[in-house]
C-alpha positions as a LaTeX table, in Angstrom:
\begin{tabular}{lrrr}
\hline
Residue & $x$ (\AA) & $y$ (\AA) & $z$ (\AA) \\
\hline
Unk1 & 262.57 & 255.48 & 88.96 \\
Unk2 & 262.85 & 256.09 & 85.20 \\
Unk3 & 260.34 & 254.62 & 82.80 \\
Unk4 & 262.62 & 252.19 & 81.31 \\
Unk5 & 263.41 & 250.68 & 84.91 \\
Unk6 & 259.62 & 250.68 & 85.61 \\
Unk7 & 259.12 & 248.88 & 82.24 \\
Unk8 & 262.03 & 246.40 & 82.74 \\
Unk9 & 261.04 & 245.58 & 86.26 \\
Unk10 & 257.19 & 244.57 & 85.59 \\
Unk11 & 258.17 & 243.16 & 82.25 \\
Unk12 & 260.64 & 240.77 & 83.60 \\
Unk13 & 258.23 & 239.50 & 86.32 \\
Unk14 & 255.49 & 239.00 & 83.58 \\
Unk15 & 257.94 & 237.19 & 81.23 \\
Unk16 & 258.97 & 234.91 & 84.23 \\
Unk17 & 255.30 & 234.13 & 84.84 \\
Unk18 & 254.55 & 233.68 & 81.03 \\
Unk19 & 257.41 & 231.45 & 80.68 \\
Unk20 & 256.48 & 229.16 & 83.52 \\
Unk21 & 253.03 & 228.69 & 82.23 \\
Unk22 & 254.15 & 228.54 & 78.52 \\
Unk23 & 252.30 & 231.78 & 77.58 \\
Unk24 & 255.13 & 233.75 & 76.35 \\
Unk25 & 253.78 & 234.05 & 72.66 \\
Unk26 & 250.18 & 234.64 & 73.85 \\
Unk27 & 251.08 & 237.47 & 76.25 \\
Unk28 & 253.08 & 238.98 & 73.49 \\
Unk29 & 250.13 & 238.93 & 71.16 \\
Unk30 & 247.82 & 240.24 & 73.94 \\
Unk31 & 250.40 & 243.13 & 74.68 \\
Unk32 & 250.30 & 244.19 & 71.20 \\
Unk33 & 246.39 & 244.03 & 71.06 \\
Unk34 & 246.33 & 246.01 & 74.25 \\
Unk35 & 248.86 & 248.66 & 73.29 \\
Unk36 & 246.91 & 249.12 & 69.97 \\
Unk37 & 243.75 & 249.81 & 71.79 \\
Unk38 & 245.43 & 252.09 & 74.20 \\
Unk39 & 247.17 & 254.17 & 71.52 \\
Unk40 & 243.97 & 254.32 & 69.49 \\
Unk41 & 241.53 & 255.26 & 72.28 \\
Unk42 & 241.88 & 258.59 & 73.76 \\
Unk43 & 238.90 & 257.85 & 75.89 \\
Unk44 & 240.50 & 254.76 & 77.41 \\
Unk45 & 243.56 & 256.52 & 78.28 \\
Unk46 & 241.63 & 259.35 & 79.90 \\
Unk47 & 239.79 & 256.97 & 82.25 \\
Unk48 & 243.27 & 255.60 & 83.53 \\
Unk49 & 245.03 & 258.97 & 83.64 \\
Unk50 & 242.30 & 261.16 & 85.08 \\
Unk51 & 241.83 & 260.87 & 88.96 \\
Unk52 & 238.32 & 261.69 & 88.78 \\
Unk53 & 237.43 & 258.07 & 87.73 \\
Unk54 & 237.21 & 255.75 & 90.73 \\
Unk55 & 239.02 & 252.31 & 91.22 \\
Unk56 & 235.83 & 250.51 & 90.43 \\
Unk57 & 235.13 & 252.25 & 87.20 \\
Unk58 & 238.88 & 251.67 & 86.04 \\
Unk59 & 238.35 & 248.00 & 87.19 \\
Unk60 & 235.09 & 247.71 & 85.16 \\
Unk61 & 236.73 & 249.22 & 81.91 \\
Unk62 & 239.71 & 246.98 & 82.30 \\
Unk63 & 237.55 & 243.95 & 82.69 \\
Unk64 & 235.51 & 245.09 & 79.53 \\
Unk65 & 238.61 & 245.41 & 77.35 \\
Unk66 & 240.10 & 242.27 & 78.68 \\
Unk67 & 236.99 & 240.43 & 77.58 \\
Unk68 & 236.72 & 242.09 & 74.27 \\
Unk69 & 240.21 & 241.43 & 73.30 \\
Unk70 & 240.36 & 237.88 & 74.80 \\
Unk71 & 243.40 & 238.69 & 77.05 \\
Unk72 & 244.89 & 235.79 & 79.22 \\
Unk73 & 244.22 & 235.99 & 82.79 \\
Unk74 & 247.65 & 236.55 & 83.71 \\
Unk75 & 247.89 & 239.72 & 81.61 \\
Unk76 & 244.51 & 240.97 & 82.88 \\
Unk77 & 245.89 & 240.47 & 86.42 \\
Unk78 & 248.97 & 242.39 & 85.53 \\
Unk79 & 246.89 & 245.17 & 84.10 \\
Unk80 & 244.86 & 245.31 & 87.14 \\
Unk81 & 247.92 & 245.62 & 89.32 \\
Unk82 & 249.18 & 248.39 & 87.16 \\
Unk83 & 245.78 & 250.35 & 87.24 \\
Unk84 & 245.69 & 249.85 & 90.92 \\
Unk85 & 249.04 & 251.42 & 91.39 \\
Unk86 & 248.23 & 254.04 & 88.81 \\
Unk87 & 250.92 & 252.99 & 86.43 \\
Unk88 & 248.75 & 251.88 & 83.49 \\
Unk89 & 249.74 & 255.09 & 81.60 \\
Unk90 & 253.31 & 253.51 & 81.27 \\
Unk91 & 251.83 & 250.62 & 79.30 \\
Unk92 & 254.01 & 251.37 & 76.19 \\
Unk93 & 257.10 & 251.02 & 78.24 \\
Unk94 & 255.92 & 247.66 & 79.70 \\
Unk95 & 255.32 & 246.39 & 76.34 \\
Unk96 & 258.61 & 247.68 & 74.81 \\
Unk97 & 260.55 & 245.85 & 77.62 \\
Unk98 & 258.59 & 242.84 & 77.51 \\
Unk99 & 259.31 & 242.32 & 73.58 \\
Unk100 & 262.85 & 243.08 & 74.13 \\
Unk101 & 263.33 & 240.53 & 77.00 \\
Unk102 & 261.28 & 238.00 & 75.09 \\
Unk103 & 263.41 & 238.51 & 72.05 \\
Unk104 & 266.51 & 237.99 & 74.02 \\
Unk105 & 264.94 & 234.83 & 75.39 \\
Unk106 & 265.11 & 233.60 & 71.74 \\
Unk107 & 261.91 & 234.70 & 70.36 \\
Unk108 & 261.08 & 237.50 & 67.75 \\
Unk109 & 257.66 & 239.22 & 67.34 \\
Unk110 & 256.70 & 240.02 & 63.57 \\
Unk111 & 254.07 & 242.41 & 63.16 \\
Unk112 & 252.16 & 241.74 & 59.95 \\
Unk113 & 249.80 & 244.55 & 58.68 \\
Unk114 & 247.59 & 243.85 & 55.66 \\
Unk115 & 244.54 & 245.69 & 54.14 \\
Unk116 & 242.34 & 242.55 & 55.04 \\
Unk117 & 242.47 & 239.51 & 57.19 \\
Unk118 & 244.70 & 236.99 & 55.36 \\
Unk119 & 244.28 & 233.06 & 55.42 \\
Unk120 & 245.82 & 231.11 & 58.19 \\
Unk121 & 248.05 & 229.11 & 55.92 \\
Unk122 & 249.67 & 232.56 & 54.74 \\
Unk123 & 250.55 & 233.42 & 58.44 \\
Unk124 & 251.82 & 229.89 & 59.01 \\
Unk125 & 254.21 & 229.85 & 55.79 \\
Unk126 & 255.27 & 233.47 & 56.74 \\
Unk127 & 256.14 & 232.38 & 60.30 \\
Unk128 & 258.09 & 229.19 & 59.10 \\
Unk129 & 259.93 & 231.45 & 56.45 \\
Unk130 & 260.76 & 234.12 & 59.12 \\
Unk131 & 261.97 & 231.31 & 61.82 \\
Unk132 & 264.14 & 229.74 & 59.01 \\
Unk133 & 265.85 & 232.90 & 58.05 \\
Unk134 & 266.34 & 234.47 & 61.38 \\
Unk135 & 266.96 & 231.30 & 63.26 \\
Unk136 & 264.57 & 232.21 & 66.16 \\
Unk137 & 261.26 & 231.48 & 67.17 \\
Unk138 & 258.86 & 233.95 & 65.59 \\
Unk139 & 255.39 & 235.12 & 66.93 \\
Unk140 & 253.35 & 236.70 & 64.38 \\
Unk141 & 250.91 & 239.54 & 65.48 \\
Unk142 & 248.17 & 240.18 & 62.83 \\
Unk143 & 246.95 & 243.66 & 62.29 \\
Unk144 & 244.77 & 245.01 & 59.50 \\
Unk145 & 244.71 & 248.54 & 57.89 \\
Unk146 & 242.18 & 249.13 & 55.01 \\
Unk147 & 244.09 & 252.28 & 54.02 \\
Unk148 & 246.92 & 249.85 & 52.51 \\
Unk149 & 244.60 & 248.94 & 49.67 \\
Unk150 & 246.45 & 245.80 & 48.93 \\
Unk151 & 249.72 & 244.06 & 49.90 \\
Unk152 & 251.49 & 243.34 & 53.25 \\
Unk153 & 253.85 & 245.14 & 55.66 \\
Unk154 & 256.00 & 243.13 & 57.87 \\
Unk155 & 257.89 & 244.59 & 60.75 \\
Unk156 & 260.50 & 242.43 & 62.61 \\
Unk157 & 262.45 & 244.60 & 65.10 \\
Unk158 & 263.66 & 247.49 & 63.39 \\
Unk159 & 263.35 & 245.89 & 59.90 \\
Unk160 & 260.39 & 246.63 & 57.82 \\
Unk161 & 259.31 & 244.61 & 54.85 \\
Unk162 & 256.92 & 246.81 & 52.62 \\
Unk163 & 255.25 & 244.77 & 50.02 \\
Unk164 & 252.17 & 246.94 & 49.53 \\
Unk165 & 250.78 & 248.20 & 46.15 \\
Unk166 & 251.42 & 251.78 & 47.34 \\
Unk167 & 255.06 & 251.18 & 48.08 \\
Unk168 & 255.51 & 249.43 & 44.64 \\
Unk169 & 253.93 & 252.42 & 42.81 \\
Unk170 & 256.19 & 254.96 & 44.66 \\
Unk171 & 259.38 & 252.94 & 43.80 \\
Unk172 & 257.97 & 252.87 & 40.14 \\
Unk173 & 257.33 & 256.39 & 40.09 \\
Unk174 & 260.70 & 257.23 & 41.64 \\
Unk175 & 262.39 & 255.20 & 38.93 \\
Unk176 & 260.40 & 256.67 & 36.08 \\
Unk177 & 260.85 & 260.48 & 37.13 \\
Unk178 & 264.02 & 262.17 & 36.45 \\
\hline
\end{tabular}
């Protein structure tokens, strides 16, 4: 089975359950958090990719990650199922498929990265503005990256809106240099 078929099958099931319980937006946010943690932690990936770790150890690690990230029980159970079947290393495919399917259902995920945490009113105004311009329900996933110094990068699908100071300085420099 190809990776995309795997991701599509599990994402479809997860989306159906999320929609039944009105948790689609929460699951999208949770998946983004899990994927970010997965990609940033080599040790976490090693636990699930190395057969030397027992099922009990993996379950304990997964439970700890779930509690730390505040994951929904639905997603925690899905991750546990993937872990038990030795498929958690294919998490990126699941997340990609889930986001694609959720977007097709009428929702869009906007990933907003800033140097520091912004106010709730900023995120609310941004969400309303994006929903108005896109004509779809938008779920805002908040991230911080201190290396940005100042400003905000917003990703909606394959579009990137870069409003960082570094980006503005780069454009200014390109405009001044011959």
